[in-house]
Structures are given as structure tokens and as C-alpha cells.
XYZ file of C-alpha atoms in Angstrom:
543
model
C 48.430 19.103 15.505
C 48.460 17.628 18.894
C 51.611 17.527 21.557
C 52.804 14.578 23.237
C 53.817 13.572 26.170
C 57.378 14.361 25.811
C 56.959 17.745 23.711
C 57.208 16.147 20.427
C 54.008 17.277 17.707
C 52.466 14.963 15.901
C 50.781 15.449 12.878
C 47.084 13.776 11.407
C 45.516 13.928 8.684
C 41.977 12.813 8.497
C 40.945 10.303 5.703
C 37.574 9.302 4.814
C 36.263 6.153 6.017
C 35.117 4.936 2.903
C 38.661 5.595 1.319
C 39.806 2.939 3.917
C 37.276 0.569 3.395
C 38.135 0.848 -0.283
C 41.733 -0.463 0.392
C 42.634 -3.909 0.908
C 43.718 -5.512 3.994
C 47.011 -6.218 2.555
C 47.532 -2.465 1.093
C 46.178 -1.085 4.641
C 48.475 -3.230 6.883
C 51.590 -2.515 4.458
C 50.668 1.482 5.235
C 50.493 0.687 9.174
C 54.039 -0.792 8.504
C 55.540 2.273 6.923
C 53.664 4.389 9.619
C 54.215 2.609 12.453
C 57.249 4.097 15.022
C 60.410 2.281 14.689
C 63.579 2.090 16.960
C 66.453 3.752 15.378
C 67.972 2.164 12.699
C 71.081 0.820 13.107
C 72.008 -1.153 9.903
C 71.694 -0.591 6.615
C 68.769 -3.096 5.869
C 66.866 -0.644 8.654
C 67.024 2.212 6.172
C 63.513 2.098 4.513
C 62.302 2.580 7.874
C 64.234 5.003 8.710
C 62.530 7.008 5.288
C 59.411 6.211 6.774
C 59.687 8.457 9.299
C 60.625 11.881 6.778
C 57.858 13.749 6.691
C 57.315 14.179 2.658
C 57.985 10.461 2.281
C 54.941 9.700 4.627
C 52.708 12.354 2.584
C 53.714 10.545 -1.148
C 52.694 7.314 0.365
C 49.500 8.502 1.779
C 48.547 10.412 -1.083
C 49.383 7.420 -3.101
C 46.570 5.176 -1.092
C 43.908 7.956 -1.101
C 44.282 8.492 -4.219
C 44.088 4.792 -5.045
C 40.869 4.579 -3.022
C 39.317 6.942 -4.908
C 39.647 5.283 -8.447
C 38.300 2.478 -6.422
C 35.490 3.981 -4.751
C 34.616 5.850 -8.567
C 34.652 2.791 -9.834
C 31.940 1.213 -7.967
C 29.060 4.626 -7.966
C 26.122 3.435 -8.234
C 24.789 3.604 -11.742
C 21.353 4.506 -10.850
C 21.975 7.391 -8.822
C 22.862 10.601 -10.769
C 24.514 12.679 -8.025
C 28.282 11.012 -7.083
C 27.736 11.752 -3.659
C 24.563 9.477 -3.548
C 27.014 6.211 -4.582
C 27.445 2.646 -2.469
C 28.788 3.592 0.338
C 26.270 4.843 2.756
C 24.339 1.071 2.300
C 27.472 -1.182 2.045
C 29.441 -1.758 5.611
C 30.532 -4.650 6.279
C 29.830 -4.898 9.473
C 26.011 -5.481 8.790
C 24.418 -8.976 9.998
C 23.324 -11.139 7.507
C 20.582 -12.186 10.293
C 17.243 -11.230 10.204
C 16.964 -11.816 13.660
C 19.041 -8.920 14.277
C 16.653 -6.719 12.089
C 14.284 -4.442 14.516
C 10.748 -5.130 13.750
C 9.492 -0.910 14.306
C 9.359 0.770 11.520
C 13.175 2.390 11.072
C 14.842 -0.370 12.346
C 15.173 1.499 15.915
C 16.065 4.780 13.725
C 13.798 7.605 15.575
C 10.626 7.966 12.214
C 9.417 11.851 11.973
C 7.332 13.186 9.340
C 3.501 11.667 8.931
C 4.686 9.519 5.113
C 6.324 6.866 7.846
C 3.445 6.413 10.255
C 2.125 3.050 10.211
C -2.503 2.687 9.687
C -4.120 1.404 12.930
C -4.061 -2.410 12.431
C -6.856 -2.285 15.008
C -5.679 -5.376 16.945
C -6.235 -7.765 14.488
C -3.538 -10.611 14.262
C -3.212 -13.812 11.949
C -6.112 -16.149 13.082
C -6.299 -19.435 11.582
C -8.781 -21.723 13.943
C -9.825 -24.390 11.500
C -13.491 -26.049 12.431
C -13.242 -29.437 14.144
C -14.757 -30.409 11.222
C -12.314 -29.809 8.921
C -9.836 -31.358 11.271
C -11.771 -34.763 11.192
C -11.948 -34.646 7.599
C -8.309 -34.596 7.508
C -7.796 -37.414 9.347
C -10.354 -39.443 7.471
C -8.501 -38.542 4.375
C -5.589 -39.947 5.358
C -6.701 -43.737 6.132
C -9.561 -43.399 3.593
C -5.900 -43.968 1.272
C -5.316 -40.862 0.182
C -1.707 -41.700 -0.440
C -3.993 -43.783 -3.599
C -4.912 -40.437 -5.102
C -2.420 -38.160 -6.727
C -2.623 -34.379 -8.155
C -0.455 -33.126 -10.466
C -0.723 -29.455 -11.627
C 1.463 -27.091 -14.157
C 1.611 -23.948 -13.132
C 2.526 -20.928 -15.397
C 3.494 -17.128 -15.807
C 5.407 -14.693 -13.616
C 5.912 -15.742 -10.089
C 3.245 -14.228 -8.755
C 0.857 -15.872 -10.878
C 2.722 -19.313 -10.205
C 2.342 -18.815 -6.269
C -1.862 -17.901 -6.815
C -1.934 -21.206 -8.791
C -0.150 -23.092 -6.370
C -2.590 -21.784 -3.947
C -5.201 -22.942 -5.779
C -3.831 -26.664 -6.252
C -3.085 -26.840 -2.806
C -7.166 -26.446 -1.715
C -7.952 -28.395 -5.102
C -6.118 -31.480 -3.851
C -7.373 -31.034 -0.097
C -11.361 -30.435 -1.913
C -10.480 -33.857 -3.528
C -8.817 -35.783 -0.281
C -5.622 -36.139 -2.983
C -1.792 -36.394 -2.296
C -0.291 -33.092 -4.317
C 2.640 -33.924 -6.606
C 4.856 -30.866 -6.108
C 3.829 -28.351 -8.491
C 5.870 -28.054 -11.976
C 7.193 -24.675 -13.025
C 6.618 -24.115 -16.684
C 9.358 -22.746 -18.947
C 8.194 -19.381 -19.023
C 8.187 -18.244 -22.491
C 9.331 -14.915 -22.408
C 12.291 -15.212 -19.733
C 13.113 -18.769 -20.282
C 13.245 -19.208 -16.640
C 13.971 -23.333 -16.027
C 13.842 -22.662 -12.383
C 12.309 -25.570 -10.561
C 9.778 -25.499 -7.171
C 12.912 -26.186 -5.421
C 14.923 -23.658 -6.612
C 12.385 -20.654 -6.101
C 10.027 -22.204 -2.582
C 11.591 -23.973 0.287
C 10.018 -27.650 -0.442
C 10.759 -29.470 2.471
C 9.378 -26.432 4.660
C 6.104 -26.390 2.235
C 5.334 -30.238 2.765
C 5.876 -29.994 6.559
C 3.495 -27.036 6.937
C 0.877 -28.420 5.086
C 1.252 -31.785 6.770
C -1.885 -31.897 8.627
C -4.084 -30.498 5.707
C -2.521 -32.193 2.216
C 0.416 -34.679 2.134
C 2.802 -33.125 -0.565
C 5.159 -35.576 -2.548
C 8.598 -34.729 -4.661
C 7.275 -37.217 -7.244
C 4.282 -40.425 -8.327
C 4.964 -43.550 -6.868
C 6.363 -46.378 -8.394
C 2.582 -47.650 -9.239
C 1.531 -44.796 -10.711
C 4.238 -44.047 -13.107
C 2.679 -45.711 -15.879
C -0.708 -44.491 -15.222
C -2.491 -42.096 -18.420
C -3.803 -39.239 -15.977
C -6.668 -37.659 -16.559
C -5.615 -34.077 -18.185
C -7.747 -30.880 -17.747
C -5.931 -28.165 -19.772
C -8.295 -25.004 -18.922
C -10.346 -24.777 -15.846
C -13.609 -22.718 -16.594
C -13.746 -18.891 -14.063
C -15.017 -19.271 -10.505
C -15.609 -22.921 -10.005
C -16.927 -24.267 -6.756
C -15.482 -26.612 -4.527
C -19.130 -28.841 -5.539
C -17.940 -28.568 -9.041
C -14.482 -29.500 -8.393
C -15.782 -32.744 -7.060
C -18.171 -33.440 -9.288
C -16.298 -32.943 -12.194
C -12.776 -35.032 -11.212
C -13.444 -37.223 -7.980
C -15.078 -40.500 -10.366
C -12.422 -40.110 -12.551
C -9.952 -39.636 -10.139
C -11.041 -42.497 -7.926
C -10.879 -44.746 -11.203
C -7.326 -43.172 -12.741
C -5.711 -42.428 -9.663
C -4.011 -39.547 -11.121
C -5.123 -36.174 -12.754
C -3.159 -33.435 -14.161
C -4.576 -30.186 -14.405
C -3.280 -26.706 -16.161
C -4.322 -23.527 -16.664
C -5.454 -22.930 -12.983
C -4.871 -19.219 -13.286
C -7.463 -17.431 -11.135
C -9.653 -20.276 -11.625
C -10.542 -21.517 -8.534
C -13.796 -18.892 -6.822
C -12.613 -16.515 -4.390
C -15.929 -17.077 -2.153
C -15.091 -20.654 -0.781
C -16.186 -22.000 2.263
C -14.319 -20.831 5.948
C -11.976 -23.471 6.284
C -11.200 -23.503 2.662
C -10.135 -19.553 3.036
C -8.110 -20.095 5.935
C -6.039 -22.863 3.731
C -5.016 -20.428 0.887
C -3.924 -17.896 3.718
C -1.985 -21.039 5.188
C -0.031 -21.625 2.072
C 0.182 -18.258 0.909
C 1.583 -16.912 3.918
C 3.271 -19.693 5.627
C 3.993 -22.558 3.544
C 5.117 -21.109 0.642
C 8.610 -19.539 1.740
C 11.243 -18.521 -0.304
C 14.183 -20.837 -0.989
C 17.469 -20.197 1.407
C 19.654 -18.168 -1.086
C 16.949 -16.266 -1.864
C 16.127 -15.427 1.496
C 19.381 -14.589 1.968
C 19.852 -12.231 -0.243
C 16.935 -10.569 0.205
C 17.542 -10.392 3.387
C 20.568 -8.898 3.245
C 19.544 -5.989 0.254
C 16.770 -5.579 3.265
C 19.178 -4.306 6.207
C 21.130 -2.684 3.846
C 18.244 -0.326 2.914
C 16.912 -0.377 6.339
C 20.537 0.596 7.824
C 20.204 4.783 8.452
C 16.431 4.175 8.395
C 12.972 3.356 7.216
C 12.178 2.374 3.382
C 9.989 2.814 0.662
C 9.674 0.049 -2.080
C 7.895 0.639 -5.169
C 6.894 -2.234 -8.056
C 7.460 0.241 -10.919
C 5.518 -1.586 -14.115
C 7.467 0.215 -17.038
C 8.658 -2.720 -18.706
C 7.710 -2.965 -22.630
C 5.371 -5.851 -22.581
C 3.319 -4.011 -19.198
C 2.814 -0.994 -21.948
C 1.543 -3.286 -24.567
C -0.509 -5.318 -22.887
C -2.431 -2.209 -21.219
C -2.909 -0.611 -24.042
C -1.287 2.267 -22.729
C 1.534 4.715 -24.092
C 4.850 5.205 -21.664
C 4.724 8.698 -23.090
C 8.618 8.875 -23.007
C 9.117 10.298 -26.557
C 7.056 9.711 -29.964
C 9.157 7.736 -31.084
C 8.777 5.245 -27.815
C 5.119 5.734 -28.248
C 5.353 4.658 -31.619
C 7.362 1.111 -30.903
C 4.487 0.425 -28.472
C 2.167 0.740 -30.955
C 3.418 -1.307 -33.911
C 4.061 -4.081 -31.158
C 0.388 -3.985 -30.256
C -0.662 -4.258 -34.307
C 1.658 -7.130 -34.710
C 0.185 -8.787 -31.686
C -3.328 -7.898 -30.696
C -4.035 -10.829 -28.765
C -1.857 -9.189 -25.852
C -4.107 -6.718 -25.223
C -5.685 -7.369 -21.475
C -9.226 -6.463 -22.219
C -11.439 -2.891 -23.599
C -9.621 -3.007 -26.652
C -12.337 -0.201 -27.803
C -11.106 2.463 -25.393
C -8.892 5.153 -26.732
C -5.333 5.648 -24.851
C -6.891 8.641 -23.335
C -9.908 7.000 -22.090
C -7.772 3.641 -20.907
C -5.472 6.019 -18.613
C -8.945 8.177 -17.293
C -10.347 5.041 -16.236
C -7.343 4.094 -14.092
C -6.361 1.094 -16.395
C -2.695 2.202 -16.839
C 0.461 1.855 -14.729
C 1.882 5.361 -13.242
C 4.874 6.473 -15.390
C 8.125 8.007 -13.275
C 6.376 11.376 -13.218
C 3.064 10.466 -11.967
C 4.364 7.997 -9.369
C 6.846 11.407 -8.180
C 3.967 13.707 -7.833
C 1.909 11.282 -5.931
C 4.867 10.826 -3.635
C 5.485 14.188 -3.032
C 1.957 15.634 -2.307
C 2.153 12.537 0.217
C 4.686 14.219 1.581
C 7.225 11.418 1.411
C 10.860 13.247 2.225
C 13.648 14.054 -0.091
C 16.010 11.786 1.317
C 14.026 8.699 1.576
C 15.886 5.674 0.364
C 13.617 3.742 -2.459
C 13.822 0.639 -3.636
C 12.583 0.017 -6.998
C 11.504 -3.432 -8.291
C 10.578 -4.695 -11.559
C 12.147 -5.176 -14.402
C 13.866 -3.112 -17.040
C 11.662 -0.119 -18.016
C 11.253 0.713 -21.502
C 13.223 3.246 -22.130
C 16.182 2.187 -19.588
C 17.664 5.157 -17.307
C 15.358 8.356 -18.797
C 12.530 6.441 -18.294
C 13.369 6.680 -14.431
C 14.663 10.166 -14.433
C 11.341 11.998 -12.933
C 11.541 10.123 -9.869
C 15.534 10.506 -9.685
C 15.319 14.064 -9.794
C 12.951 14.295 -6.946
C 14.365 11.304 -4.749
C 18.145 11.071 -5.522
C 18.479 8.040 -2.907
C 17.146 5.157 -5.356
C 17.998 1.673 -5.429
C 17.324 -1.535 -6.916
C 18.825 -5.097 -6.464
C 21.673 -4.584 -9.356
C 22.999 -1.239 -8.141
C 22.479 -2.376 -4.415
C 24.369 -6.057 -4.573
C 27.531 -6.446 -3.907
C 29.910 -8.165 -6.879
C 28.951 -11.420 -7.828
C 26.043 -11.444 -5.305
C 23.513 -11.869 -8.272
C 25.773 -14.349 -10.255
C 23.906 -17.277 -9.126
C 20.119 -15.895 -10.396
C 21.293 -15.148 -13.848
C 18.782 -15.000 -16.478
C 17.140 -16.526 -13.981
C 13.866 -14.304 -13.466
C 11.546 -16.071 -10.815
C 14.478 -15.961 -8.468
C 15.319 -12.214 -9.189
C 11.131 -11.169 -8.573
C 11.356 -13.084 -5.534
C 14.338 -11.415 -3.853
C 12.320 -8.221 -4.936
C 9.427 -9.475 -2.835
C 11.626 -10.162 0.027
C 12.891 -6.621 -0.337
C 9.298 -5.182 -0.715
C 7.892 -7.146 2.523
C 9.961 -5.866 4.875
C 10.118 -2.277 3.692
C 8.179 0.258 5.849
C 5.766 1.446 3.015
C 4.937 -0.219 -0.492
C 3.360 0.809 -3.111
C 2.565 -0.347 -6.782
C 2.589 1.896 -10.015
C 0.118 -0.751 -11.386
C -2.274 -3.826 -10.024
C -1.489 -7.638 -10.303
C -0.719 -10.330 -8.636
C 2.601 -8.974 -6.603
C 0.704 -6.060 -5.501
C -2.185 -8.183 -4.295
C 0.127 -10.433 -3.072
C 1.916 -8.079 -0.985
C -1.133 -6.320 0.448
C -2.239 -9.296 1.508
C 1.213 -9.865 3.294
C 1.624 -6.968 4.915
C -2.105 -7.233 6.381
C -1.150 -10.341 7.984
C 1.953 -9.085 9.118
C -0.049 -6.031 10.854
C -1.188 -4.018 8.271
C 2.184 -2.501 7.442
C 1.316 0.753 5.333
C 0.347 0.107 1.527
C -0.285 2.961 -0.785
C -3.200 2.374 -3.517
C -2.969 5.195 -5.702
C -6.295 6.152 -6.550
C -6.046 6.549 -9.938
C -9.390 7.264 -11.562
C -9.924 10.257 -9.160
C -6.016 11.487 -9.247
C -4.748 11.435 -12.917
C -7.471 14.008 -13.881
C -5.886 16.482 -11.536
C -2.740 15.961 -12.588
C -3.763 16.866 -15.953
C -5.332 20.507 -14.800
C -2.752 22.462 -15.263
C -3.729 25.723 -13.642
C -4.039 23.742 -10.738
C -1.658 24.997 -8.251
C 0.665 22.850 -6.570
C -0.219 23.294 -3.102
C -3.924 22.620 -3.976
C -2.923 20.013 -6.043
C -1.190 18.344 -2.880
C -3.986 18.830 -0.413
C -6.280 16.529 -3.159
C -4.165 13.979 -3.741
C -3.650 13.481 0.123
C -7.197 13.498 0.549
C -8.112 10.690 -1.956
C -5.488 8.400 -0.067
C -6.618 9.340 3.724
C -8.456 5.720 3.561
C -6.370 3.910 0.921
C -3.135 3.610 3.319
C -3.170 0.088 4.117
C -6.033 0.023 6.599
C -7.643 -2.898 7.816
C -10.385 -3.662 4.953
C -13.117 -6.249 5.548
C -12.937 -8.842 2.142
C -17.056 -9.344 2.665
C -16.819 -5.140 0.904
C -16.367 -6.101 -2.289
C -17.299 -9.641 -3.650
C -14.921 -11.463 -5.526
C -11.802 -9.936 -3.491
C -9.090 -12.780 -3.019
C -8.399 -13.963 0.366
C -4.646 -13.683 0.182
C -4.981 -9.691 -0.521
C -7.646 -8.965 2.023
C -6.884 -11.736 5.254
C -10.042 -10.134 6.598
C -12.046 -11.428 8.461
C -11.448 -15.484 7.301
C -7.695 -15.447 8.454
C -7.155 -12.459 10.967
C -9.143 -11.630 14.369
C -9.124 -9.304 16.777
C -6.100 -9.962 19.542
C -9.296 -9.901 22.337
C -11.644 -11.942 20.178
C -8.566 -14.627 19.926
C -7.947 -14.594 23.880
C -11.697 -15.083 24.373
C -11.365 -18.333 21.411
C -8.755 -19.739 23.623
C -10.695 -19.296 27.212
């Protein structure tokens, strides 16, 4: 109750700001009407707003629209999230820029961090470096009026996206190895999701052509004179081949045919190439191959909204059906879901990935298996990341559906993933369209404060590789092999339990790690020391 100026009382009653977002602008403005003060009335037409001002006629029609709002706000909980008071709202103001410009590049967001889980690894200095040799610069040049607008690459590139980017990666240095003019890549049909997308639809092609301008001229399509020309097919590229082999192999028949199509690039191409070469797949990885505009957009947005009260954790949670049979792993959800993986694996051996001799047991021991929801919760907590920190989960659907996710929404009730977090009809436009939906999950996963992956593969080295060259942003690697065998002890006691898991992770945080540690480590995971240098080292380059 509050008094007025002239002695009058006034009463308020407080409604919850989410109860008037929930109501429309024409509902709210109607309310302001009825509750707005009104001179005397003085003719019969003024009587409704003369009822406005009795008392219990002002407390039906309030009641009316909270009540209203909550049916709405019920309406739109989000799914995932088994407490009600953990729904939409907290993430979905309106007011929030669509502009990542906006976005504050310290971890938070310019929300004040505590607790040790959200403290960034020591990037030591090092920042994106990519001085190509004069050497390399000349040969470009001499590519280009040597006619190699004559020579044309075309490439098919398959799988998830992940895999698609890697192989575009790889046809990118293929075509600069062979002074060529790249066709843009084709997307195959993926089998499995039916995905038609097109290089347009997922990468931003115009942006991709003029960032690779100085090092390989990209084209939509074959010229005129080439249209009719048989190219010279290659359907499977042997492991590990050299740029000397790459020329040996294609440059006579390329020089002759003018064209040559190659699949099956998967992982091909050797991850020891020369300098330059290196410093080209970080180019393309991490600059020329952008994400389309809607897809930025998006992502973007699902970004600041789980960035708005805070810093992030995103996880790439591998629980979908195939991931279990292709590992030769058991989800360990129920016999019964145990039992589905197993037939599936008798009916198709062939999709076993490799050791087909090791037992489950052995498989999981030897770290070959993704975390289920329980394991990936346990890690988390003896990391000591807090109750309340919002998670966003990508992948796709785990076998099993909600229980499958339940460990971890027990122990962190603020989860999220792009269809609980989206608006309506925000995700219309990627339907059944699965390249697009994995890359607004990258976008999401990028920018979050710390990732981590239940399993390996390509978006996991693909991301550590991203957020290295962004500053070696903090990625988790659980440790596995070591880990999972103290999980199992279970006399183990929690707190000791804790204080081992956090010691096998002390150097596995996202640190800078040299590529020359182990051989065969891809260049786009581990930008050091080809494609990052030390911020003095890079001053001293430029002096």
C-alpha cells in the first residue's frame, strides 16, 4: 500500500515478469486501458470505465491475465529440464542482440567467473600465425599465368559434417599441390540422414573463394570447355599420401584431361606435410570455411542466450544408436537396450570401427567407448563444475531418448540443447536437414567457455583445434583409460575418487600442446607450432 499525494491509497500487486512477457501486446495494452485513471464518467457509454475503477472488478481482470499467462508460460517448459522452475524463461528475453559484436569476448560474457571449473589454461602468448614462405607466394603467382584456370579439381566429399569439412581441407591443398582451379566441393547425399544440403547451404561460398584467393582460385562450376570432358576418376585414395605422390600420380593425367574427380578423400591426405602446406589446412579450416548466414545466425543467437546470466559448458554427448554400434560398445541403459545393440551389430558387422576381437569389457578399459550420462556426470563433478552451470548438449538423439540423459539431469538441472532452447519456428528452416543442425551445434560449442566430448572424432578434433587458435579456450579430454577403472572401484570413496580424477586432467585442460609430440596428429586439432607463434616471436617476424 502506498499514499499519495492527496491522501488517497493505492493498491499494487506485484506480477511476475515472465507472466507479462507471456501476454500479448494487444492483451497487455487492453489491461493498461481498463487500469488506466479516467475522468468521471458522465454518460452512459463512460460506464465500463467507470467499473474499471471498483476494486473486485480490477482483481477478476487481473486474475484473468495471470492466470492466462500461466497456461502460456506451462505451455512452453522446456521439455528437457525436469524441474518446472528450470523452464525458458531465464534464456529467452527479448531484449537480447542478435549481434555477435555485442557478445563480450571474457569468459562470462562480463558476468564476474568464481570457482576454478571456469578458469581459462595459460595460452602462453601464442596467437594465430600464418607467415607463408616467399616461396610459396611465388609459386602462387606462377600458378596463375602458368593457366591454371586450364586445370580443374573436382572432389565428392562424404559423411557427417565434420568429416565433409576434413575432406574439403584436404581438396583444398590437393588442388594447390597440383597448381589446379577447385570446383566447389559436392556434398554427397548422406545415406543415413538424407541430408541434400548443398556447399552453399551449409559454408559461406563466396567468403570461401575470396579467402583462398591468393592460394587456389575456387569456381561454382567447369567451364563451358570442359563440360564435355571424361575426367579422370579416383574413387579411393590410399592412407597418408605425400604431396610427391599426389603429383606423381595425377599431374600427367591431369595436364592431358584437364579435369579429375576424386572421392573418398577421408583422412587421406598425410598429416606431416610440408610448412606452407600446414599453414593452408589451418587457413581453410579456420578461416575460409565459415558457416552459411542463417546458420550463423542462429547459432549465434542460441550462443548469447546461454551466455546471458553467465559462462557455458557445451558437451558433444555421442549416445546416438549407430555411435553404440559402431564402437562396439553397450549404452548400458537396460538389457533390453543392450540387447537391440547387439542384434544390430550381428546383422551388420561391417560397422564395427576396428578390434572386433575385444570383449565389451575390454573395448570400454581401453578407452574405446563414448562416456554414457553417468560417467560424463561424475567426471564433471569431481572437476568441480557447479550445480547451476547452464549446459548445452549437442548431438543427436541418444538411444534411449530422455532416460538416457537422466544422470546428468539429476546432477545439472540447467541443460539445454538447440530444440528446447529455440524459439518457435526458429528450426523450421533446417528440417531433416542434419549438416545444418551439427553446424549450429558447432557454433554453439565454439563460443562456449569450456567443451568437452563424451567420445573422439572429427567435431572434437575439430573444435580443439578451434579453440587453440582462438586462444586455447579450455577443452576437457577425459582421460579415459586411466579414469573408467576408478569409477568401477566401488569402495572407492567419493572424495578420493574426486581428487584422482582431477589429477589425471591437471594437463589435459586445453593447454597449449606442441603437434611435433605425437606423429600423425592433424594440424587443424593441434595449430602448434605450423599455424600459431608466440605474440613476441610475431613482433620480432614483423621488425
Amino acid at each position: 500500500m502506498a499514499a499519495t499525494s492527496k491522501g488517497r491509497r493505492v493498491s499494487y500487486i506485484a506480477v511476475p515478469s515472465e507472466i507479462i512477457r507471456s501476454l500479448s501486446s494487444t492483451s497487455l495494452h487492453s489491461l493498461l486501458l481498463l487500469l488506466s485513471p479516467t475522468k468521471k464518467a458522465s454518460r452512459p457509454g463512460h460506464r465500463l470505465l467507470a467499473l474499471g475503477r471498483s476494486p473486485n472488478f480490477l482483481f477478476l481482470v487481473l486474475f484473468f491475465f495471470v492466470l492466462v499467462g500461466i497456461l502460456r508460460s506451462w505451455h512452453h517448459l522446456d521439455p528437457l529440464v525436469p524441474c518446472p522452475h528450470l523452464g525458458r524463461s531465464p534464456l529467452y528475453s527479448p531484449e537480447l542482440s542478435d549481434s555477435t559484436a555485442a557478445m563480450s569476448a571474457d569468459v562470462g560474457g562480463g558476468v564476474e567467473v568464481r570457482g576454478e571449473f571456469w578458469q581459462q589454461p595459460d595460452g602462453m602468448g601464442y596467437v594465430p600465425c600464418l607467415n607463408f614462405s616467399e616461396q610459396y607466394l611465388a609459386e602462387g603467382v606462377a600458378a596463375t599465368r602458368a593457366g591454371r584456370r586450364k586445370k580443374y579439381l573436382m572432389v565428392v566429399v562424404s559423411g557427417g559434417l565434420n568429416q565433409q569439412r576434413n575432406q574439403i581441407v584436404d581438396a583444398v591443398v590437393i588442388a594447390r599441390v597440383l597448381g589446379a582451379t577447385l570446383v566447389v566441393p559436392i556434398l554427397q547425399v548422406n545415406v543415413i540422414w538424407g541430408d541434400e544440403s548443398e556447399f552453399s547451404d551449409v559454408f559461406d561460398l563466396e567468403h570461401f573463394k575470396s579467402v583462398l584467393a591468393d592460394d587456389v582460385k575456387v569456381v561454382s562450376s567447369l567451364p563451358s570447355t570442359h563440360i564435355m570432358t571424361r575426367p579422370v576418376q579416383e574413387k579411393e585414395t590410399p592412407l597418408h599420401v605425400s604431396p610427391a605422390w599426389i603429383r606423381s600420380r595425377y599431374m600427367k593425367r591431369l595436364n592431358r584431361e584437364g579435369v579429375l574427380l576424386l572421392r573418398g578423400l577421408d583422412s587421406r591426405l598425410s598429416k606431416d606435410l610440408p610448412p606452407d602446406l600446414q599453414k593452408l589446412r589451418c587457413k581453410v579450416a579456420f578461416h575460409a570455411l565459415r558457416f552459411s548466414a542463417p546458420v550463423r545466425e542462429l547459432g549465434n543467437k542460441l550462443a548469447m542466450r546461454m551466455r546471458s546470466k553467465g559462462p557455458y559448458l557445451a558437451l558433444h554427448l555421442r549416445l546416438e544408436e549407430d555411435v553404440w554400434v559402431r564402437t562396439g560398445c553397450l549404452p548400458g541403459l537396460s538389457p533390453e537396450h543392450d540387447e537391440i545393440v547387439r542384434v544390430q551389430r550381428k546383422l551388420k558387422p561391417e560397422l564395427l570401427t576396428g578390434r572386433s576381437n575385444m570383449a565389451y569389457h575390454d573395448r570400454k578399459l581401453a578407452g574405446l567407448c563414448p562416456l554414457n550420462a553417468a560417467e560424463v556426470t561424475r567426471l564433471l563433478k569431481a572437476l568441480e563444475a557447479p550445480r547451476d552451470a547452464r549446459i548445452y548438449w549437442a548431438g543427436g538423439e541418444p538411444f534411449g531418448g530422455r532416460d538416457a540423459l537422466l544422470p546428468l539431469m539429476r546432477e545439472f538441472p540447467n541443460l539445454y540443447s538447440k530444440e528446447n532452447l529455440t524459439l518457435p519456428g526458429e528450426l523450421g528452416p533446417f528440417a531433416n536437414r542434419s549438416s545444418l543442425l551439427a553446424a549450429i551445434d558447432d557454433v554453439v560449442c565454439e563460443q562456449s567457455d569450456v567443451f568437452m566430448a563424451s567420445h573422439g572424432g572429427n567435431m572434437g578434433h575439430l573444435m580443439r583445434g578451434q579453440r587453440a587458435y582462438a586462444g586455447h579456450r579450455k577443452f576437457i579430454t577425459p582421460n579415459k583409460r586411466q579414469m573408467l577403472r576408478h569409477f568401477m572401484n566401488a569402495s572407492l570413496p567419493a572424495s578420493e575418487l574426486n581428487r584422482i580424477v582431477k589429477e589425471l586432467h591437471r594437463g589435459s585442460l586445453g593447454q597449449p600442446g606442441l603437434r611435433t609430440d605425437k606423429i600423425g596428429r592433424d594440424v587443424t586439432a593441434y595449430p602448434l607450432p605450423e599455424c600459431m607463434c608466440e605474440v613476441g616471436a610475431r613482433m620480432r617476424s614483423v621488425l
